């Protein structure tokens, strides 16, 4: 039995935009994609899973009524031609999540080995001179 899934067209468009993949390439890989985004047809669960993999989007996000508001969990100073980058890429979000997992693992490992907390995180602010902060860290 084929299981079709209700997916909000706006969420599909958001996933395409978020992935920064070529829409024409995604259309080749998923021939019914334009019908899905127009709300004329619903993807099967298998098709939706493959689309999620191609756009590097968690499947659960595709089941939401509206696209989620993804925020970068740290200061993002990147720009493109002096304009702030509004939507973080899937690659950036995946990288940040991986680094956070590794930090959490190392924090737990260091504590289990009796290491004292590192004294300098959080002592500097964006108001401080980068040269002075670098010297303090050194």
mmCIF file with all atom_site columns, N, CA, C and O in Angstrom, residues 13 16-17 19-31 33-34 37 51 55:
data_model
loop_
_atom_site.group_PDB
_atom_site.id
_atom_site.type_symbol
_atom_site.label_atom_id
_atom_site.label_alt_id
_atom_site.label_comp_id
_atom_site.label_asym_id
_atom_site.label_entity_id
_atom_site.label_seq_id
_atom_site.pdbx_PDB_ins_code
_atom_site.Cartn_x
_atom_site.Cartn_y
_atom_site.Cartn_z
_atom_site.occupancy
_atom_site.B_iso_or_equiv
_atom_site.pdbx_formal_charge
_atom_site.auth_seq_id
_atom_site.auth_comp_id
_atom_site.auth_asym_id
_atom_site.auth_atom_id
_atom_site.pdbx_PDB_model_num
ATOM 1  N N  . UNK A 1 13 ? 9.341  24.401 -0.466  1.00 0.00 ? 13 UNK A N  1
ATOM 2  C CA . UNK A 1 13 ? 10.103 25.514 -1.056  1.00 0.00 ? 13 UNK A CA 1
ATOM 3  C C  . UNK A 1 13 ? 11.210 25.957 -0.112  1.00 0.00 ? 13 UNK A C  1
ATOM 4  O O  . UNK A 1 13 ? 12.336 26.239 -0.541  1.00 0.00 ? 13 UNK A O  1
ATOM 5  N N  . UNK A 1 16 ? 14.081 23.480 -0.255  1.00 0.00 ? 16 UNK A N  1
ATOM 6  C CA . UNK A 1 16 ? 14.864 23.659 -1.483  1.00 0.00 ? 16 UNK A CA 1
ATOM 7  C C  . UNK A 1 16 ? 15.798 24.855 -1.323  1.00 0.00 ? 16 UNK A C  1
ATOM 8  O O  . UNK A 1 16 ? 16.995 24.785 -1.619  1.00 0.00 ? 16 UNK A O  1
ATOM 9  N N  . UNK A 1 17 ? 15.259 25.952 -0.834  1.00 0.00 ? 17 UNK A N  1
ATOM 10 C CA . UNK A 1 17 ? 16.043 27.178 -0.635  1.00 0.00 ? 17 UNK A CA 1
ATOM 11 C C  . UNK A 1 17 ? 17.148 26.938 0.393   1.00 0.00 ? 17 UNK A C  1
ATOM 12 O O  . UNK A 1 17 ? 18.298 27.345 0.191   1.00 0.00 ? 17 UNK A O  1
ATOM 13 N N  . UNK A 1 19 ? 18.625 24.203 1.208   1.00 0.00 ? 19 UNK A N  1
ATOM 14 C CA . UNK A 1 19 ? 19.650 23.262 0.755   1.00 0.00 ? 19 UNK A CA 1
ATOM 15 C C  . UNK A 1 19 ? 20.681 23.922 -0.160  1.00 0.00 ? 19 UNK A C  1
ATOM 16 O O  . UNK A 1 19 ? 21.786 23.418 -0.300  1.00 0.00 ? 19 UNK A O  1
ATOM 17 N N  . UNK A 1 20 ? 20.272 25.006 -0.796  1.00 0.00 ? 20 UNK A N  1
ATOM 18 C CA . UNK A 1 20 ? 21.119 25.705 -1.777  1.00 0.00 ? 20 UNK A CA 1
ATOM 19 C C  . UNK A 1 20 ? 21.532 24.787 -2.925  1.00 0.00 ? 20 UNK A C  1
ATOM 20 O O  . UNK A 1 20 ? 22.540 24.998 -3.579  1.00 0.00 ? 20 UNK A O  1
ATOM 21 N N  . UNK A 1 21 ? 20.712 23.768 -3.160  1.00 0.00 ? 21 UNK A N  1
ATOM 22 C CA . UNK A 1 21 ? 20.926 22.876 -4.296  1.00 0.00 ? 21 UNK A CA 1
ATOM 23 C C  . UNK A 1 21 ? 20.249 23.494 -5.522  1.00 0.00 ? 21 UNK A C  1
ATOM 24 O O  . UNK A 1 21 ? 19.307 24.273 -5.400  1.00 0.00 ? 21 UNK A O  1
ATOM 25 N N  . UNK A 1 22 ? 20.692 23.104 -6.681  1.00 0.00 ? 22 UNK A N  1
ATOM 26 C CA . UNK A 1 22 ? 20.104 23.587 -7.929  1.00 0.00 ? 22 UNK A CA 1
ATOM 27 C C  . UNK A 1 22 ? 18.685 23.029 -8.047  1.00 0.00 ? 22 UNK A C  1
ATOM 28 O O  . UNK A 1 22 ? 18.501 21.807 -8.069  1.00 0.00 ? 22 UNK A O  1
ATOM 29 N N  . UNK A 1 23 ? 17.667 23.892 -8.101  1.00 0.00 ? 23 UNK A N  1
ATOM 30 C CA . UNK A 1 23 ? 16.288 23.402 -8.197  1.00 0.00 ? 23 UNK A CA 1
ATOM 31 C C  . UNK A 1 23 ? 16.061 22.494 -9.406  1.00 0.00 ? 23 UNK A C  1
ATOM 32 O O  . UNK A 1 23 ? 15.298 21.534 -9.324  1.00 0.00 ? 23 UNK A O  1
ATOM 33 N N  . UNK A 1 24 ? 16.742 22.773 -10.510 1.00 0.00 ? 24 UNK A N  1
ATOM 34 C CA . UNK A 1 24 ? 16.588 21.927 -11.704 1.00 0.00 ? 24 UNK A CA 1
ATOM 35 C C  . UNK A 1 24 ? 17.119 20.517 -11.431 1.00 0.00 ? 24 UNK A C  1
ATOM 36 O O  . UNK A 1 24 ? 16.531 19.525 -11.869 1.00 0.00 ? 24 UNK A O  1
ATOM 37 N N  . UNK A 1 25 ? 18.216 20.426 -10.696 1.00 0.00 ? 25 UNK A N  1
ATOM 38 C CA . UNK A 1 25 ? 18.764 19.113 -10.354 1.00 0.00 ? 25 UNK A CA 1
ATOM 39 C C  . UNK A 1 25 ? 17.803 18.365 -9.426  1.00 0.00 ? 25 UNK A C  1
ATOM 40 O O  . UNK A 1 25 ? 17.568 17.163 -9.595  1.00 0.00 ? 25 UNK A O  1
ATOM 41 N N  . UNK A 1 26 ? 17.235 19.074 -8.459  1.00 0.00 ? 26 UNK A N  1
ATOM 42 C CA . UNK A 1 26 ? 16.265 18.438 -7.565  1.00 0.00 ? 26 UNK A CA 1
ATOM 43 C C  . UNK A 1 26 ? 15.039 17.973 -8.340  1.00 0.00 ? 26 UNK A C  1
ATOM 44 O O  . UNK A 1 26 ? 14.489 16.912 -8.065  1.00 0.00 ? 26 UNK A O  1
ATOM 45 N N  . UNK A 1 27 ? 14.630 18.757 -9.326  1.00 0.00 ? 27 UNK A N  1
ATOM 46 C CA . UNK A 1 27 ? 13.478 18.389 -10.161 1.00 0.00 ? 27 UNK A CA 1
ATOM 47 C C  . UNK A 1 27 ? 13.801 17.127 -10.978 1.00 0.00 ? 27 UNK A C  1
ATOM 48 O O  . UNK A 1 27 ? 12.946 16.266 -11.161 1.00 0.00 ? 27 UNK A O  1
ATOM 49 N N  . UNK A 1 28 ? 15.034 17.008 -11.448 1.00 0.00 ? 28 UNK A N  1
ATOM 50 C CA . UNK A 1 28 ? 15.433 15.794 -12.184 1.00 0.00 ? 28 UNK A CA 1
ATOM 51 C C  . UNK A 1 28 ? 15.399 14.574 -11.267 1.00 0.00 ? 28 UNK A C  1
ATOM 52 O O  . UNK A 1 28 ? 14.981 13.500 -11.668 1.00 0.00 ? 28 UNK A O  1
ATOM 53 N N  . UNK A 1 29 ? 15.862 14.757 -10.034 1.00 0.00 ? 29 UNK A N  1
ATOM 54 C CA . UNK A 1 29 ? 15.884 13.639 -9.080  1.00 0.00 ? 29 UNK A CA 1
ATOM 55 C C  . UNK A 1 29 ? 14.488 13.293 -8.568  1.00 0.00 ? 29 UNK A C  1
ATOM 56 O O  . UNK A 1 29 ? 14.234 12.151 -8.177  1.00 0.00 ? 29 UNK A O  1
ATOM 57 N N  . UNK A 1 30 ? 13.603 14.305 -8.555  1.00 0.00 ? 30 UNK A N  1
ATOM 58 C CA . UNK A 1 30 ? 12.239 14.129 -8.041  1.00 0.00 ? 30 UNK A CA 1
ATOM 59 C C  . UNK A 1 30 ? 11.275 14.717 -9.066  1.00 0.00 ? 30 UNK A C  1
ATOM 60 O O  . UNK A 1 30 ? 10.842 15.860 -8.939  1.00 0.00 ? 30 UNK A O  1
ATOM 61 N N  . UNK A 1 31 ? 10.945 13.950 -10.101 1.00 0.00 ? 31 UNK A N  1
ATOM 62 C CA . UNK A 1 31 ? 10.155 14.461 -11.229 1.00 0.00 ? 31 UNK A CA 1
ATOM 63 C C  . UNK A 1 31 ? 8.811  15.086 -10.853 1.00 0.00 ? 31 UNK A C  1
ATOM 64 O O  . UNK A 1 31 ? 8.301  15.929 -11.581 1.00 0.00 ? 31 UNK A O  1
ATOM 65 N N  . UNK A 1 33 ? 8.299  16.961 -8.209  1.00 0.00 ? 33 UNK A N  1
ATOM 66 C CA . UNK A 1 33 ? 8.549  18.041 -7.250  1.00 0.00 ? 33 UNK A CA 1
ATOM 67 C C  . UNK A 1 33 ? 7.715  19.284 -7.518  1.00 0.00 ? 33 UNK A C  1
ATOM 68 O O  . UNK A 1 33 ? 7.141  19.870 -6.595  1.00 0.00 ? 33 UNK A O  1
ATOM 69 N N  . UNK A 1 34 ? 7.600  19.684 -8.771  1.00 0.00 ? 34 UNK A N  1
ATOM 70 C CA . UNK A 1 34 ? 6.807  20.885 -9.068  1.00 0.00 ? 34 UNK A CA 1
ATOM 71 C C  . UNK A 1 34 ? 5.333  20.673 -8.726  1.00 0.00 ? 34 UNK A C  1
ATOM 72 O O  . UNK A 1 34 ? 4.658  21.599 -8.268  1.00 0.00 ? 34 UNK A O  1
ATOM 73 N N  . UNK A 1 37 ? 5.128  21.088 -4.921  1.00 0.00 ? 37 UNK A N  1
ATOM 74 C CA . UNK A 1 37 ? 5.231  22.474 -4.461  1.00 0.00 ? 37 UNK A CA 1
ATOM 75 C C  . UNK A 1 37 ? 4.005  23.303 -4.858  1.00 0.00 ? 37 UNK A C  1
ATOM 76 O O  . UNK A 1 37 ? 3.753  24.333 -4.241  1.00 0.00 ? 37 UNK A O  1
ATOM 77 N N  . UNK A 1 51 ? 13.724 13.005 -0.752  1.00 0.00 ? 51 UNK A N  1
ATOM 78 C CA . UNK A 1 51 ? 13.818 14.458 -0.904  1.00 0.00 ? 51 UNK A CA 1
ATOM 79 C C  . UNK A 1 51 ? 14.513 15.063 0.315   1.00 0.00 ? 51 UNK A C  1
ATOM 80 O O  . UNK A 1 51 ? 15.365 15.945 0.170   1.00 0.00 ? 51 UNK A O  1
ATOM 81 N N  . UNK A 1 55 ? 17.997 17.228 0.173   1.00 0.00 ? 55 UNK A N  1
ATOM 82 C CA . UNK A 1 55 ? 18.057 18.634 0.603   1.00 0.00 ? 55 UNK A CA 1
ATOM 83 C C  . UNK A 1 55 ? 18.695 18.783 1.987   1.00 0.00 ? 55 UNK A C  1
ATOM 84 O O  . UNK A 1 55 ? 18.777 19.904 2.494   1.00 0.00 ? 55 UNK A O  1
#
